[in-house]
mmCIF file of C-alpha atoms in Angstrom:
data_model
loop_
_atom_site.group_PDB
_atom_site.id
_atom_site.type_symbol
_atom_site.label_atom_id
_atom_site.label_comp_id
_atom_site.label_asym_id
_atom_site.label_seq_id
_atom_site.Cartn_x
_atom_site.Cartn_y
_atom_site.Cartn_z
ATOM 1 C CA MET K 79 -13.536 -16.380 -30.261
ATOM 2 C CA ILE K 80 -16.987 -17.121 -31.718
ATOM 3 C CA LYS K 81 -19.516 -19.875 -30.889
ATOM 4 C CA SER K 82 -18.122 -22.240 -33.522
ATOM 5 C CA GLU K 83 -14.527 -21.924 -32.160
ATOM 6 C CA LEU K 84 -15.806 -22.479 -28.656
ATOM 7 C CA VAL K 85 -17.543 -25.696 -29.893
ATOM 8 C CA ALA K 86 -14.433 -26.769 -31.713
ATOM 9 C CA LYS K 87 -12.244 -26.406 -28.598
ATOM 10 C CA LEU K 88 -14.710 -28.257 -26.295
ATOM 11 C CA ALA K 89 -14.954 -30.993 -28.982
ATOM 12 C CA GLN K 90 -11.218 -31.329 -29.108
ATOM 13 C CA ALA K 91 -11.062 -31.629 -25.221
ATOM 14 C CA ASN K 92 -13.886 -34.152 -25.350
ATOM 15 C CA PRO K 93 -13.108 -36.554 -28.208
ATOM 16 C CA HIS K 94 -15.754 -38.995 -26.920
ATOM 17 C CA LEU K 95 -18.441 -36.607 -27.902
ATOM 18 C CA TYR K 96 -19.853 -35.926 -31.363
ATOM 19 C CA GLN K 97 -19.365 -32.278 -32.475
ATOM 20 C CA ARG K 98 -23.201 -31.819 -32.895
ATOM 21 C CA ASP K 99 -23.661 -32.870 -29.288
ATOM 22 C CA VAL K 100 -21.202 -30.253 -28.183
ATOM 23 C CA GLU K 101 -23.106 -27.739 -30.368
ATOM 24 C CA ARG K 102 -26.281 -28.736 -28.638
ATOM 25 C CA ILE K 103 -24.684 -28.463 -25.206
ATOM 26 C CA VAL K 104 -23.365 -24.965 -25.861
ATOM 27 C CA SER K 105 -26.773 -23.907 -27.242
ATOM 28 C CA THR K 106 -28.687 -25.387 -24.525
ATOM 29 C CA ILE K 107 -26.728 -23.595 -21.898
ATOM 30 C CA PHE K 108 -27.214 -20.101 -23.584
ATOM 31 C CA ASP K 109 -30.781 -20.776 -24.365
ATOM 32 C CA GLU K 110 -31.507 -21.696 -20.734
ATOM 33 C CA ILE K 111 -29.932 -18.447 -19.699
ATOM 34 C CA CYS K 112 -32.119 -16.537 -22.174
ATOM 35 C CA THR K 113 -35.387 -18.118 -21.238
ATOM 36 C CA ALA K 114 -34.429 -17.681 -17.525
ATOM 37 C CA LEU K 115 -34.003 -13.916 -18.110
ATOM 38 C CA ALA K 116 -37.176 -13.756 -20.192
ATOM 39 C CA ARG K 117 -39.076 -15.090 -17.127
ATOM 40 C CA GLY K 118 -37.486 -12.319 -15.042
ATOM 41 C CA ASP K 119 -35.204 -14.746 -13.234
ATOM 42 C CA ARG K 120 -31.596 -14.111 -12.282
ATOM 43 C CA VAL K 121 -28.782 -16.343 -13.571
ATOM 44 C CA GLU K 122 -25.899 -16.628 -11.089
ATOM 45 C CA LEU K 123 -22.771 -18.332 -12.103
ATOM 46 C CA ARG K 124 -20.247 -18.082 -9.232
ATOM 47 C CA GLY K 125 -16.816 -17.302 -10.305
ATOM 48 C CA PHE K 126 -18.015 -16.219 -13.651
ATOM 49 C CA GLY K 127 -20.716 -13.523 -13.157
ATOM 50 C CA ALA K 128 -24.458 -12.970 -12.851
ATOM 51 C CA PHE K 129 -27.131 -12.033 -15.513
ATOM 52 C CA SER K 130 -30.109 -10.111 -14.360
ATOM 53 C CA VAL K 131 -32.791 -7.895 -15.917
ATOM 54 C CA LYS K 132 -33.081 -4.209 -15.213
ATOM 55 C CA ASN K 133 -36.198 -2.061 -15.590
ATOM 56 C CA ARG K 134 -35.646 1.136 -17.392
ATOM 57 C CA PRO K 135 -38.703 3.255 -16.611
ATOM 58 C CA ALA K 136 -40.461 5.348 -19.345
ATOM 59 C CA ARG K 137 -38.930 8.760 -19.562
ATOM 60 C CA VAL K 138 -38.815 11.873 -21.738
ATOM 61 C CA GLY K 139 -35.819 11.857 -23.798
ATOM 62 C CA ARG K 140 -34.533 14.564 -26.283
ATOM 63 C CA ASN K 141 -33.577 14.381 -29.839
ATOM 64 C CA PRO K 142 -29.901 15.517 -29.609
ATOM 65 C CA ARG K 143 -29.969 17.201 -32.889
ATOM 66 C CA THR K 144 -33.259 19.090 -32.737
ATOM 67 C CA GLY K 145 -33.654 19.320 -29.013
ATOM 68 C CA GLN K 146 -37.207 18.012 -29.486
ATOM 69 C CA PRO K 147 -38.617 15.934 -26.497
ATOM 70 C CA VAL K 148 -39.427 12.360 -27.259
ATOM 71 C CA GLU K 149 -41.303 9.869 -25.159
ATOM 72 C CA VAL K 150 -39.102 6.839 -24.530
ATOM 73 C CA ALA K 151 -41.177 3.684 -23.427
ATOM 74 C CA GLU K 152 -40.414 1.676 -20.481
ATOM 75 C CA LYS K 153 -38.082 -1.186 -21.239
ATOM 76 C CA PHE K 154 -36.412 -4.302 -19.795
ATOM 77 C CA VAL K 155 -32.700 -4.725 -20.441
ATOM 78 C CA PRO K 156 -30.337 -7.700 -19.695
ATOM 79 C CA PHE K 157 -27.403 -6.817 -17.474
ATOM 80 C CA PHE K 158 -24.332 -8.694 -16.593
ATOM 81 C CA LYS K 159 -22.011 -8.173 -13.536
ATOM 82 C CA THR K 160 -18.620 -9.891 -13.694
ATOM 83 C CA GLY K 161 -17.961 -12.195 -10.817
ATOM 84 C CA LYS K 162 -15.243 -11.667 -8.245
ATOM 85 C CA GLU K 163 -13.026 -14.482 -9.341
ATOM 86 C CA LEU K 164 -13.001 -13.597 -13.009
ATOM 87 C CA ARG K 165 -12.551 -9.936 -12.287
ATOM 88 C CA GLU K 166 -9.564 -10.755 -10.172
ATOM 89 C CA ARG K 167 -8.095 -13.051 -12.813
ATOM 90 C CA LEU K 168 -8.530 -10.393 -15.425
ATOM 91 C CA ASN K 169 -6.319 -8.151 -13.392
ATOM 92 C CA ALA K 170 -3.766 -10.603 -12.103
ATOM 93 C CA GLU K 171 -0.517 -9.347 -13.261
ATOM 94 C CA PRO K 172 1.666 -12.098 -14.851
ATOM 95 C CA GLY K 173 4.767 -10.708 -12.847
ATOM 96 C CA THR K 174 2.963 -11.569 -9.610
ATOM 97 C CA ALA K 175 2.767 -15.248 -10.203
ATOM 98 C CA PRO K 176 3.988 -17.172 -7.072
ATOM 99 C CA ASP K 177 7.457 -17.815 -8.574
ATOM 100 C CA ALA K 178 7.979 -14.157 -9.524
ATOM 101 C CA GLY K 179 9.048 -13.647 -5.842
ATOM 102 C CA GLN K 180 10.273 -10.450 -4.230
ATOM 103 C CA THR K 181 8.865 -7.362 -5.856
ATOM 104 C CA THR K 182 5.107 -7.897 -5.111
ATOM 105 C CA PRO K 183 3.413 -4.556 -5.341
ATOM 106 C CA GLU K 184 1.023 -3.932 -2.331
ATOM 107 C CA THR K 185 -2.433 -5.309 -3.117
ATOM 108 C CA ALA K 186 -4.820 -3.003 -4.925
ATOM 109 C CA PRO K 187 -7.125 -1.139 -2.667
ATOM 110 C CA SER K 188 -10.095 -3.216 -2.022
ATOM 111 C CA PRO K 189 -13.261 -1.966 -3.720
ATOM 112 C CA SER K 190 -15.403 -3.192 -0.879
ATOM 113 C CA GLY K 191 -17.635 -0.459 0.509
ATOM 114 C CA PHE K 192 -18.391 0.535 -2.930
ATOM 115 C CA GLY K 193 -21.538 -1.449 -2.764
ATOM 116 C CA GLY K 194 -22.911 -4.529 -4.507
ATOM 117 C CA SER K 195 -22.520 -8.140 -3.648
ATOM 118 C CA ASP K 196 -19.852 -10.299 -5.254
ATOM 119 C CA VAL K 197 -20.717 -13.314 -7.201
ATOM 120 C CA MET M 173 -40.797 -13.439 -6.847
ATOM 121 C CA GLY M 174 -37.987 -13.950 -9.335
ATOM 122 C CA ARG M 175 -35.962 -17.025 -8.869
ATOM 123 C CA THR M 176 -32.208 -17.583 -9.316
ATOM 124 C CA VAL M 177 -30.874 -20.005 -11.864
ATOM 125 C CA THR M 178 -27.617 -21.482 -11.106
ATOM 126 C CA ARG M 179 -25.023 -24.003 -12.676
ATOM 127 C CA ALA M 180 -27.357 -26.839 -11.322
ATOM 128 C CA GLN M 181 -30.293 -25.776 -13.614
ATOM 129 C CA LEU M 182 -27.891 -25.429 -16.565
ATOM 130 C CA SER M 183 -26.515 -28.843 -16.049
ATOM 131 C CA GLU M 184 -29.908 -30.267 -15.619
ATOM 132 C CA ALA M 185 -31.027 -28.816 -18.871
ATOM 133 C CA VAL M 186 -27.984 -30.203 -20.719
ATOM 134 C CA TYR M 187 -28.634 -33.534 -19.059
ATOM 135 C CA GLN M 188 -32.300 -33.439 -20.275
ATOM 136 C CA GLU M 189 -31.398 -32.265 -23.680
ATOM 137 C CA VAL M 190 -28.290 -34.259 -24.625
ATOM 138 C CA GLY M 191 -28.583 -37.342 -22.519
ATOM 139 C CA LEU M 192 -25.180 -37.352 -20.928
ATOM 140 C CA SER M 193 -24.781 -38.352 -17.354
ATOM 141 C CA ARG M 194 -25.616 -35.705 -14.720
ATOM 142 C CA ASN M 195 -21.950 -35.598 -13.811
ATOM 143 C CA GLU M 196 -20.752 -35.102 -17.347
ATOM 144 C CA SER M 197 -23.244 -32.473 -18.065
ATOM 145 C CA ALA M 198 -22.059 -30.535 -14.891
ATOM 146 C CA ASP M 199 -18.401 -30.845 -16.157
ATOM 147 C CA LEU M 200 -19.384 -29.498 -19.543
ATOM 148 C CA VAL M 201 -21.110 -26.552 -18.109
ATOM 149 C CA GLU M 202 -18.066 -25.775 -16.175
ATOM 150 C CA ALA M 203 -15.886 -26.417 -19.274
ATOM 151 C CA VAL M 204 -17.917 -23.883 -21.308
ATOM 152 C CA LEU M 205 -17.483 -21.099 -18.660
ATOM 153 C CA LYS M 206 -13.830 -22.060 -18.322
ATOM 154 C CA GLU M 207 -13.087 -21.736 -22.129
ATOM 155 C CA ILE M 208 -14.945 -18.424 -22.163
ATOM 156 C CA SER M 209 -13.040 -17.110 -19.173
ATOM 157 C CA ASP M 210 -9.643 -18.143 -20.324
ATOM 158 C CA ASP M 211 -10.105 -16.480 -23.723
ATOM 159 C CA LEU M 212 -11.227 -13.256 -22.105
ATOM 160 C CA ILE M 213 -8.253 -13.267 -19.661
ATOM 161 C CA VAL M 214 -5.913 -13.543 -22.768
ATOM 162 C CA GLY M 215 -7.680 -10.373 -23.979
ATOM 163 C CA ASN M 216 -9.784 -11.853 -26.675
ATOM 164 C CA THR M 217 -13.475 -11.005 -27.390
ATOM 165 C CA VAL M 218 -15.969 -13.871 -27.171
ATOM 166 C CA LYS M 219 -18.930 -13.543 -29.490
ATOM 167 C CA LEU M 220 -21.941 -15.815 -29.051
ATOM 168 C CA SER M 221 -24.318 -15.235 -31.867
ATOM 169 C CA SER M 222 -28.002 -14.428 -30.689
ATOM 170 C CA PHE M 223 -26.781 -14.221 -27.099
ATOM 171 C CA GLY M 224 -24.289 -11.416 -26.977
ATOM 172 C CA SER M 225 -20.555 -10.640 -26.763
ATOM 173 C CA PHE M 226 -18.177 -10.391 -23.923
ATOM 174 C CA SER M 227 -15.042 -8.095 -24.313
ATOM 175 C CA VAL M 228 -12.420 -6.744 -22.135
ATOM 176 C CA ARG M 229 -11.901 -3.002 -21.750
ATOM 177 C CA GLU M 230 -8.817 -1.309 -20.387
ATOM 178 C CA LYS M 231 -9.700 1.486 -17.885
ATOM 179 C CA GLY M 232 -7.222 4.065 -17.019
ATOM 180 C CA GLY M 233 -6.281 5.051 -13.560
ATOM 181 C CA ARG M 234 -8.260 7.967 -11.945
ATOM 182 C CA MET M 235 -8.952 9.511 -8.566
ATOM 183 C CA GLY M 236 -12.086 7.918 -6.963
ATOM 184 C CA ARG M 237 -14.028 9.041 -3.796
ATOM 185 C CA ASN M 238 -15.182 6.745 -1.096
ATOM 186 C CA PRO M 239 -18.840 7.618 -1.134
ATOM 187 C CA LYS M 240 -19.122 6.958 2.615
ATOM 188 C CA THR M 241 -16.305 8.996 3.971
ATOM 189 C CA GLY M 242 -15.718 11.474 0.968
ATOM 190 C CA GLU M 243 -12.058 10.481 1.089
ATOM 191 C CA GLU M 244 -10.250 10.489 -2.273
ATOM 192 C CA VAL M 245 -8.717 7.144 -3.203
ATOM 193 C CA PRO M 246 -6.599 6.475 -6.280
ATOM 194 C CA ILE M 247 -8.129 3.831 -8.620
ATOM 195 C CA LYS M 248 -5.455 1.926 -10.483
ATOM 196 C CA PRO M 249 -5.720 1.235 -14.203
ATOM 197 C CA ARG M 250 -7.629 -2.026 -14.630
ATOM 198 C CA ARG M 251 -9.333 -4.302 -16.927
ATOM 199 C CA VAL M 252 -13.044 -4.743 -16.938
ATOM 200 C CA LEU M 253 -15.305 -7.192 -18.590
ATOM 201 C CA VAL M 254 -18.143 -5.815 -20.710
ATOM 202 C CA PHE M 255 -21.152 -7.864 -21.863
ATOM 203 C CA ARG M 256 -23.116 -6.571 -24.857
ATOM 204 C CA PRO M 257 -26.326 -8.401 -25.236
ATOM 205 C CA SER M 258 -27.308 -9.225 -28.847
ATOM 206 C CA HIS M 259 -30.437 -7.613 -30.285
ATOM 207 C CA VAL M 260 -32.088 -10.990 -30.209
ATOM 208 C CA LEU M 261 -31.669 -11.341 -26.575
ATOM 209 C CA LYS M 262 -32.726 -7.724 -25.746
ATOM 210 C CA GLU M 263 -35.736 -8.164 -27.896
ATOM 211 C CA GLN M 264 -36.755 -11.407 -26.370
ATOM 212 C CA ILE M 265 -36.336 -10.086 -22.734
ATOM 213 C CA ASN M 266 -38.101 -6.866 -23.417
ATOM 214 C CA VAL M 267 -41.134 -8.406 -25.150
ATOM 215 C CA SER M 268 -41.466 -11.213 -22.716
ATOM 216 C CA LEU M 269 -41.196 -9.022 -19.645
ATOM 217 C CA SER M 270 -43.468 -6.360 -20.987
ATOM 218 C CA ASP M 271 -46.061 -8.907 -21.642
ATOM 219 C CA LEU M 272 -45.722 -10.301 -18.233
ATOM 220 C CA LYS M 273 -46.032 -6.786 -16.693
ATOM 221 C CA ALA M 274 -49.114 -6.132 -18.860
ATOM 222 C CA ALA M 275 -50.697 -9.396 -17.437
ATOM 223 C CA GLY M 276 -49.830 -8.294 -14.026
ATOM 224 C CA SER M 277 -47.516 -11.266 -13.282
ATOM 225 C CA LEU M 278 -44.207 -9.489 -13.354
ATOM 226 C CA PRO M 279 -41.906 -11.016 -10.816
ATOM 227 C CA ASP M 280 -40.806 -8.590 -8.200
ATOM 228 C CA GLY M 281 -37.992 -8.072 -5.756
ATOM 229 C CA VAL M 282 -34.254 -8.561 -6.414
ATOM 230 C CA VAL M 283 -34.400 -9.195 -10.052
ATOM 231 C CA LEU M 284 -35.813 -6.066 -11.456
ATOM 232 C CA ASP M 285 -34.062 -3.310 -10.036
ATOM 233 C CA THR M 286 -34.505 0.078 -11.406
ATOM 234 C CA ASP M 287 -31.444 1.759 -12.693
ATOM 235 C CA GLU M 288 -31.317 5.410 -14.037
ATOM 236 C CA SER M 289 -27.837 5.223 -15.564
#
């Protein structure tokens, strides 16, 4: 799905809105996330995930072909961590829906204890 | 100190920008996130130009290790969501934060964690 398809779906679900307004809504949301990250803020959308910025310090890298050392400048990179609910929904097996009954496999080992807070 | 932006601020921005009611703005922010999530769950890739793309990657099972106890734990095959920021977003963030740092006004704390990976 690309942005225009997302806009089309939303416009279909909201017939009282003009398509151009739906476009502005979608753009506003993602622009807002971009500017927040550019200020160094974190964006936390519970159930979906969290965007943050990581600082990669300057380092001496190496040209893999020649083996020559190269200075790599410090940089700031955007980072996304999937939220708990979305991660679980991605891994929900269709067969384990409530009506599927009896053969529910034992629940996956909880990854808690492997650090990180869930969003 | 870096702040945290949530759905509330995104709805407020939609409210200011488009002039729908606050309630409807909040519903639309939710609808956008839901459409994206639903499409990812089906296994599709979602591409948002100048922002980035979300895709689902299938990971095979492997033996993991509980870092606290050293105990071996099987990790089942699973699906993970990957976000690849667009060049535009990367550029915008890198330039803006490098400038803030040069000006000595880089927000510190939770937001900018160093990661060697």
